[in-house]
PDB file of C-alpha atoms in Angstrom:
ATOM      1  CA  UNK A   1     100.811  96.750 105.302  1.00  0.00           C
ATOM      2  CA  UNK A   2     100.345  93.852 102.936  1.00  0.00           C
ATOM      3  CA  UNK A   3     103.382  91.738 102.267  1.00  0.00           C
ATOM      4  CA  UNK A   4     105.375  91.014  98.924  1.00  0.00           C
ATOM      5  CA  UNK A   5     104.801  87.799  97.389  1.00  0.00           C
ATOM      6  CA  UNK A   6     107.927  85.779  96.489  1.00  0.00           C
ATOM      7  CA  UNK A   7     107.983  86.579  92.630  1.00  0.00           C
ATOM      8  CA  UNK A   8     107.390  90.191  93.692  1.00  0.00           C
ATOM      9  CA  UNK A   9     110.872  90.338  95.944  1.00  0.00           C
ATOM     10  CA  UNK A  10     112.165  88.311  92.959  1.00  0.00           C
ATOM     11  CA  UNK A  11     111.120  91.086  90.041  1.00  0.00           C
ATOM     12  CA  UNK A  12     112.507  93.958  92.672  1.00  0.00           C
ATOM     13  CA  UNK A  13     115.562  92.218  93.588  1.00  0.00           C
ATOM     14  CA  UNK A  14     116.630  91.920  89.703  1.00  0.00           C
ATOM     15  CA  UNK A  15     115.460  95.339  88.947  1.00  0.00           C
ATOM     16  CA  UNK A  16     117.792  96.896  91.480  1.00  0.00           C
ATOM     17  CA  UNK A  17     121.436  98.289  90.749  1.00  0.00           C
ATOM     18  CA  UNK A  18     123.684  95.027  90.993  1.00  0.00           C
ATOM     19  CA  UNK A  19     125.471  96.252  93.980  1.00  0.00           C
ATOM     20  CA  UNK A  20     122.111  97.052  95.861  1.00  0.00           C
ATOM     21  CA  UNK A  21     120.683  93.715  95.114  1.00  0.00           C
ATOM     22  CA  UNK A  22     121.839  92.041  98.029  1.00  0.00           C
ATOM     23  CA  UNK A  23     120.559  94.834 100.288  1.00  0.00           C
ATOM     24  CA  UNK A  24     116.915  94.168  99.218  1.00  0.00           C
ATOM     25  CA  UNK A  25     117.943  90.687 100.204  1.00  0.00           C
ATOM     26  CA  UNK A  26     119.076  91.115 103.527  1.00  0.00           C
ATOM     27  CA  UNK A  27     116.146  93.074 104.143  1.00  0.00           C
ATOM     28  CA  UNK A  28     113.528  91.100 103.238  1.00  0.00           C
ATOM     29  CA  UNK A  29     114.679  87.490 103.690  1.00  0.00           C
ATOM     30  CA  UNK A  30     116.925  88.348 106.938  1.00  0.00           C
ATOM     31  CA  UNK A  31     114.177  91.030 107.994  1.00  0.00           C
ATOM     32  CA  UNK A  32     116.755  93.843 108.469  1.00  0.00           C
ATOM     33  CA  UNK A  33     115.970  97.540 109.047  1.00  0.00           C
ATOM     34  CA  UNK A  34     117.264  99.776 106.446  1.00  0.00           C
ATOM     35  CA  UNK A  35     119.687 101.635 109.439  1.00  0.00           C
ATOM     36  CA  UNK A  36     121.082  98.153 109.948  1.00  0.00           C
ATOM     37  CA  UNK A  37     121.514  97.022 106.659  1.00  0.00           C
ATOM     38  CA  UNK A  38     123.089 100.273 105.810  1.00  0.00           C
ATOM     39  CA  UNK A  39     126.004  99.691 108.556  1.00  0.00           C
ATOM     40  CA  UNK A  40     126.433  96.302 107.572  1.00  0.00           C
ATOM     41  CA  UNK A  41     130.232  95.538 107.532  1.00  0.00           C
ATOM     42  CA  UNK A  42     132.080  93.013 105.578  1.00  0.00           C
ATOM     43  CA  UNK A  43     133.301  91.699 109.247  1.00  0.00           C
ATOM     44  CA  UNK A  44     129.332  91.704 110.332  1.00  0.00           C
ATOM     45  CA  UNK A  45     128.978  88.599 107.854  1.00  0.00           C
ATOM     46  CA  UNK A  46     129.931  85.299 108.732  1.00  0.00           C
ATOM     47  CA  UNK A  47     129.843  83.024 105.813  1.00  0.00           C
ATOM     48  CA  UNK A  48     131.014  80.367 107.926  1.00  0.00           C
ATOM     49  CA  UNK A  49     127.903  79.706 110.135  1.00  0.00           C
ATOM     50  CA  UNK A  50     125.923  82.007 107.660  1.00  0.00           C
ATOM     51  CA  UNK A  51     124.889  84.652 109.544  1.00  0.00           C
ATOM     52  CA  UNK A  52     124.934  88.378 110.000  1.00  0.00           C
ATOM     53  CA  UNK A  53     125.536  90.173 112.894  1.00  0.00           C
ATOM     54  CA  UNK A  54     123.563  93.160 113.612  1.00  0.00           C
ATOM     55  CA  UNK A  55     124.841  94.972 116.517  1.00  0.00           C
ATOM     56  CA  UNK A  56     124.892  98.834 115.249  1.00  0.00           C
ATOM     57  CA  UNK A  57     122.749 101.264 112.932  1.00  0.00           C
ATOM     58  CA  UNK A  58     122.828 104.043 111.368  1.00  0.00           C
ATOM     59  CA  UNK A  59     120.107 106.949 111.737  1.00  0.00           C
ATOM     60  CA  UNK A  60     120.601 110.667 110.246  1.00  0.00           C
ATOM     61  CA  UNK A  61     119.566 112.896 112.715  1.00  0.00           C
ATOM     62  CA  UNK A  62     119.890 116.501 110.988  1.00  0.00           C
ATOM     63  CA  UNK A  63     121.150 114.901 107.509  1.00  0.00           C
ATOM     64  CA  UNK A  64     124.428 113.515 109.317  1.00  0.00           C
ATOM     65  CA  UNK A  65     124.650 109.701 109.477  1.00  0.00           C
ATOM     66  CA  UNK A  66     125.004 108.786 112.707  1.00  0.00           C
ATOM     67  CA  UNK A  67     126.341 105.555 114.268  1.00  0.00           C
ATOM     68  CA  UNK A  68     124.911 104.033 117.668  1.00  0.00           C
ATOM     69  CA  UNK A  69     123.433 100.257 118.782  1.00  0.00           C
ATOM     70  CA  UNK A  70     120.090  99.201 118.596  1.00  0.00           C
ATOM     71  CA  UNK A  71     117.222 100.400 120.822  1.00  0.00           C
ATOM     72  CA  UNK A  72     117.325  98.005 122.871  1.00  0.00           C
ATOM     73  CA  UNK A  73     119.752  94.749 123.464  1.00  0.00           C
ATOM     74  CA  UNK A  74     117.318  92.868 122.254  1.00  0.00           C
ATOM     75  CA  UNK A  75     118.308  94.584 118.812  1.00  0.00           C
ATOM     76  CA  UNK A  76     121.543  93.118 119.128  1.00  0.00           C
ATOM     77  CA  UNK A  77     121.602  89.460 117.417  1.00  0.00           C
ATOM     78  CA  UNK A  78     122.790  86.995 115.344  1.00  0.00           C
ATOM     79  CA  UNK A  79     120.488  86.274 112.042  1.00  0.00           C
ATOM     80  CA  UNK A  80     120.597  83.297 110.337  1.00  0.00           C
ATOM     81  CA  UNK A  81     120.670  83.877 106.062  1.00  0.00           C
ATOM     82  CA  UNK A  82     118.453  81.846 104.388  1.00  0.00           C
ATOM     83  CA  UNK A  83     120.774  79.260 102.296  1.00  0.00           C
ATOM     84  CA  UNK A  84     119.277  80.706  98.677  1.00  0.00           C
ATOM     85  CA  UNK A  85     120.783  83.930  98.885  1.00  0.00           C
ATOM     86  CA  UNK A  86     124.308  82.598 100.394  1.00  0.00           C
ATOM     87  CA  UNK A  87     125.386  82.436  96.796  1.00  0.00           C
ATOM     88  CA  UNK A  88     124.263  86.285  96.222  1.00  0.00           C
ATOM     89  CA  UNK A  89     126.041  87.154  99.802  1.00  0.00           C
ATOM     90  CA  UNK A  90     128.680  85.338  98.519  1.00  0.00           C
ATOM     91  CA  UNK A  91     129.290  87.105  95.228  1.00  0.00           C
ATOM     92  CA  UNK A  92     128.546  90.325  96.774  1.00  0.00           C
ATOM     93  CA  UNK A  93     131.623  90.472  99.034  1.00  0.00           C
ATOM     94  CA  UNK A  94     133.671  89.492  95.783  1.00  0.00           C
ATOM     95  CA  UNK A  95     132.414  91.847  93.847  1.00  0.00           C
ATOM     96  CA  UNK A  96     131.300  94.722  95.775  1.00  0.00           C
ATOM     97  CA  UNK A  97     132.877  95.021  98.999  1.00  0.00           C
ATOM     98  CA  UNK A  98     136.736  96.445  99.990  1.00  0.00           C
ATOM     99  CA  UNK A  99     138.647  93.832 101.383  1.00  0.00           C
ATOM    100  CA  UNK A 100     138.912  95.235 105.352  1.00  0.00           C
ATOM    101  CA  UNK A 101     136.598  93.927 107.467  1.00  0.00           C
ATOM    102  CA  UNK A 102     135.715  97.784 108.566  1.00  0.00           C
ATOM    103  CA  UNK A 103     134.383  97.829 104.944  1.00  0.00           C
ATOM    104  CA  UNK A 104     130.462  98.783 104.350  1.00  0.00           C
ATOM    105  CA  UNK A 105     128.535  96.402 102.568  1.00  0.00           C
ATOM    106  CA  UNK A 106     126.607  99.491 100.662  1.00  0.00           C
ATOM    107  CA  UNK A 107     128.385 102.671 100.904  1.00  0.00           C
ATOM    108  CA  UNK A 108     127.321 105.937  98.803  1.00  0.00           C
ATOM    109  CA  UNK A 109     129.363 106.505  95.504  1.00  0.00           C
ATOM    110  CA  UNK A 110     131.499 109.237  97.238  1.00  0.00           C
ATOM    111  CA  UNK A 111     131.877 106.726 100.598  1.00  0.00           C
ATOM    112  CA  UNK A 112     130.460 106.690 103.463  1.00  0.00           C
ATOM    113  CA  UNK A 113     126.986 105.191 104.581  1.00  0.00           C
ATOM    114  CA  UNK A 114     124.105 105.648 101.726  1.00  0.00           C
ATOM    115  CA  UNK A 115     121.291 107.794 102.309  1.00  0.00           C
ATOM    116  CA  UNK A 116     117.823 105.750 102.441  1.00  0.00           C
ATOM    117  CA  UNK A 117     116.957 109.260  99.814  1.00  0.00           C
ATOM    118  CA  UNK A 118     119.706 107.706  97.681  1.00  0.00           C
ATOM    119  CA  UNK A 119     118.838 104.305  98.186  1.00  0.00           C
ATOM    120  CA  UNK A 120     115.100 105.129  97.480  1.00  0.00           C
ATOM    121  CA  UNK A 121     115.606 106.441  94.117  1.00  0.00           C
ATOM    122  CA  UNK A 122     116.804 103.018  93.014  1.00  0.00           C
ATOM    123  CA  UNK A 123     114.162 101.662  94.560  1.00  0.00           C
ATOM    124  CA  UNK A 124     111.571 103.503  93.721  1.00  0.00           C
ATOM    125  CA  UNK A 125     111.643 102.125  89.962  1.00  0.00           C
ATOM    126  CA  UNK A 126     112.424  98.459  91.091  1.00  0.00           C
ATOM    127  CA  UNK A 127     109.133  98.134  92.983  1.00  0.00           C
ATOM    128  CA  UNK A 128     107.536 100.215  89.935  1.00  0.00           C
ATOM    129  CA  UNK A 129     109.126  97.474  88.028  1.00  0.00           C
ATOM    130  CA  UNK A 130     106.914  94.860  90.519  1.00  0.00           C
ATOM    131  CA  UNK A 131     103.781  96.867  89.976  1.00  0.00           C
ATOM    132  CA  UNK A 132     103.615  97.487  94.221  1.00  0.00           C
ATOM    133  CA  UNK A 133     103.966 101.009  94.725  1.00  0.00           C
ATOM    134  CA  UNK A 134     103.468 100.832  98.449  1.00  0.00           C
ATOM    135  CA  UNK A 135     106.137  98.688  99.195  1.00  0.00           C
ATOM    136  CA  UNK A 136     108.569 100.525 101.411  1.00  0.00           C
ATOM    137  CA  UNK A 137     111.478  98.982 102.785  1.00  0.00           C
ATOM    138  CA  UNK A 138     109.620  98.406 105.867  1.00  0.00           C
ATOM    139  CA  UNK A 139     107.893  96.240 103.541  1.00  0.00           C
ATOM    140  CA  UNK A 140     110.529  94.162 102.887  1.00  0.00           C
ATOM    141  CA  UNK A 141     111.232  93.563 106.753  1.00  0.00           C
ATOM    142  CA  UNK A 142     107.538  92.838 107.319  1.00  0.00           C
ATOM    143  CA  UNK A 143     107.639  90.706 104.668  1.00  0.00           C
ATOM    144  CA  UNK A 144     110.345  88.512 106.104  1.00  0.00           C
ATOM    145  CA  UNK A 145     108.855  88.508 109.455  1.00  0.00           C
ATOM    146  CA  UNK A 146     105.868  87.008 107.576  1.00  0.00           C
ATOM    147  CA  UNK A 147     107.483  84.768 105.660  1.00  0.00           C
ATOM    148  CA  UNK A 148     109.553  83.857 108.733  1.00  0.00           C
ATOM    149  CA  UNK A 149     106.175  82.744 110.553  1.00  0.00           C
ATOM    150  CA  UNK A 150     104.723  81.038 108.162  1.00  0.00           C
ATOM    151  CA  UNK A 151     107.760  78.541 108.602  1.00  0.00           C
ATOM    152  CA  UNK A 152     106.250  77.895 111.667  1.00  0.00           C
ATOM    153  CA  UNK A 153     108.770  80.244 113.863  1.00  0.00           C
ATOM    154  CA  UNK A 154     107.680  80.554 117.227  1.00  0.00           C
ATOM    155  CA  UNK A 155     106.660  83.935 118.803  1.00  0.00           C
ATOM    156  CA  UNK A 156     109.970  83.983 120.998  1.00  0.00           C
ATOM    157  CA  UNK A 157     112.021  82.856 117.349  1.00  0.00           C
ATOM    158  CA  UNK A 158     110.676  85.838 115.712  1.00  0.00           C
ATOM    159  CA  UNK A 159     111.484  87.968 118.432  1.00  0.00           C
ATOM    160  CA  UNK A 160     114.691  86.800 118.589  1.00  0.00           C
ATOM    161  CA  UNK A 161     115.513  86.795 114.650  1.00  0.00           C
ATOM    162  CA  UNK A 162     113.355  90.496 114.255  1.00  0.00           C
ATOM    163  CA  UNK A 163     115.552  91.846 117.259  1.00  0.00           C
ATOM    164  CA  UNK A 164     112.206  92.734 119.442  1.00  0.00           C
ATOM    165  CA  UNK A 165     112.213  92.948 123.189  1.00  0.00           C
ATOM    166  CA  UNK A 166     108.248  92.427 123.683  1.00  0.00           C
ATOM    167  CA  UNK A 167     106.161  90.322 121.764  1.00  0.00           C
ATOM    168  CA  UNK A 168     103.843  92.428 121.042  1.00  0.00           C
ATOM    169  CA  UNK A 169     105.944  94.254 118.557  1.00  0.00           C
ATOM    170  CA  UNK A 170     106.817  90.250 116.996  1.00  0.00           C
ATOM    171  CA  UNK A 171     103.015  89.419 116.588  1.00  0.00           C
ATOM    172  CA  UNK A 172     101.954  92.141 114.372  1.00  0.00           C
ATOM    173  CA  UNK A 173     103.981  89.812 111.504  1.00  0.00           C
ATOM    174  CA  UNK A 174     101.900  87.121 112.351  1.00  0.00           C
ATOM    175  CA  UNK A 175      99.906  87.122 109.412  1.00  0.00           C
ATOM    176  CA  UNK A 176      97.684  84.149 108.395  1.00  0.00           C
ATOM    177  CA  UNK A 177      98.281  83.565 104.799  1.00  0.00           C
ATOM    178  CA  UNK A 178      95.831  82.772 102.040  1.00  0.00           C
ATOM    179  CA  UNK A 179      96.020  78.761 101.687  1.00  0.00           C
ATOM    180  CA  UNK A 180      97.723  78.547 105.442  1.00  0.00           C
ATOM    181  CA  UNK A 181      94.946  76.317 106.882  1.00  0.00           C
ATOM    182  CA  UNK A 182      95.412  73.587 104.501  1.00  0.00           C
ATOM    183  CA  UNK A 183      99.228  73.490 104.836  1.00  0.00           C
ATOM    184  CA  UNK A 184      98.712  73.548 108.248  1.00  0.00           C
ATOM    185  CA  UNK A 185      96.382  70.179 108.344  1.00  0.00           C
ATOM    186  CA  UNK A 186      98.058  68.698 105.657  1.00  0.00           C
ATOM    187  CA  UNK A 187     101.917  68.889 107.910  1.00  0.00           C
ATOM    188  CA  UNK A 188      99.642  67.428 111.276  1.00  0.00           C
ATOM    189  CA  UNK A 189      98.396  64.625 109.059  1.00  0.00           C
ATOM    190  CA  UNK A 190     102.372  64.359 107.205  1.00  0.00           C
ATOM    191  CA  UNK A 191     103.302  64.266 111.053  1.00  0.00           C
ATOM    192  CA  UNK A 192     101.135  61.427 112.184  1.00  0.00           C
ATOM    193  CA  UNK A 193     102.089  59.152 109.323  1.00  0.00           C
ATOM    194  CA  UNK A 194     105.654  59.442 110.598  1.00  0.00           C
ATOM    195  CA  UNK A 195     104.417  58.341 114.073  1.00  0.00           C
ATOM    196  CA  UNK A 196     102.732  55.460 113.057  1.00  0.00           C
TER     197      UNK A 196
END
């Protein structure tokens, strides 16, 4: 699975339905699943500290969304937004979400919890739009796991912020990036002139 670059989240971002932006978003820079960005809540966002709280899903078992928690408790966490898209969390609750904190962040047109069919037909022509017809929005979690550890984030911070319980499902987003090297011994040299 290869990763979207920045300006490719960027081109499907702004090619997506306003009030779907903020789900590619959440699901790339936050590395959601699309079951838990689909339950999202206005009450599962806390501006305050700037996080979202993922502690249910939504699956459709038999075409019937269905509510439940996580796999495992692991699944259940706290994720810290990235402060660039606070602004487009931000605006979304004004301009998209119901006021009650019961309130989905994305529901369908007729209510209720969108169907990743539904969603995918938006989305679809926004990653047409990016010229990557594989990405999936799978993708876009992978993609912020990758992104996520190329920050540096240790193995038990990406478990942690992916919602794994083993590590071996964390370290398949360890990717080592084109260029990574000579970040890496250009930040150990950075480091050592701060020492001295």
């Amino acid at each position: 699975m290869k990763p979207a670059t920045v300006a490719e989240l960027d081109v499907i971002t702004a090619a997506m339905p306003e009030r779907l932006q903020l789900a590619v978003l959440l699901g790339s820079w936050c590395a959601l699943r699309y079951g838990e960005v689909a339950e999202l809540r206005r009450g599962d966002i806390d501006l305050n500290e700037g996080v979202v709280k993922v502690s249910r899903g939504v699956t459709w078992p038999n075409g019937i969304a269905t509510v439940g928690t996580p796999k495992s408790r692991a699944g259940v966490r706290h994720v810290d937004i990235p402060p660039h898209i606070l602004p487009a969390v931000r605006d979304h609750l004004e301009r998209h979400v119901e006021k009650p904190k019961s309130a989905l962040l994305f529901p369908a047109t007729n209510g209720g919890h969108m169907h990743p069919r539904t969603f995918g037909k938006r989305f679809d022509k926004a990653r047409e739009a990016a010229g990557r017809p594989d990405i999936t929005f799978h993708t876009l979690r992978h993609t912020g796991a990758t992104l996520a550890a190329q920050t540096g984030a240790t193995l038990a911070e990406l478990m942690e912020r992916l919602g794994h319980s083993t590590q071996g499902a964390a370290l398949r987003y360890q990717h080592a990036a084109k260029g990574r090297g000579k970040l890496i011994a250009a930040s150990m040299s950075t480091m050592v002139e701060g020492a001295r």
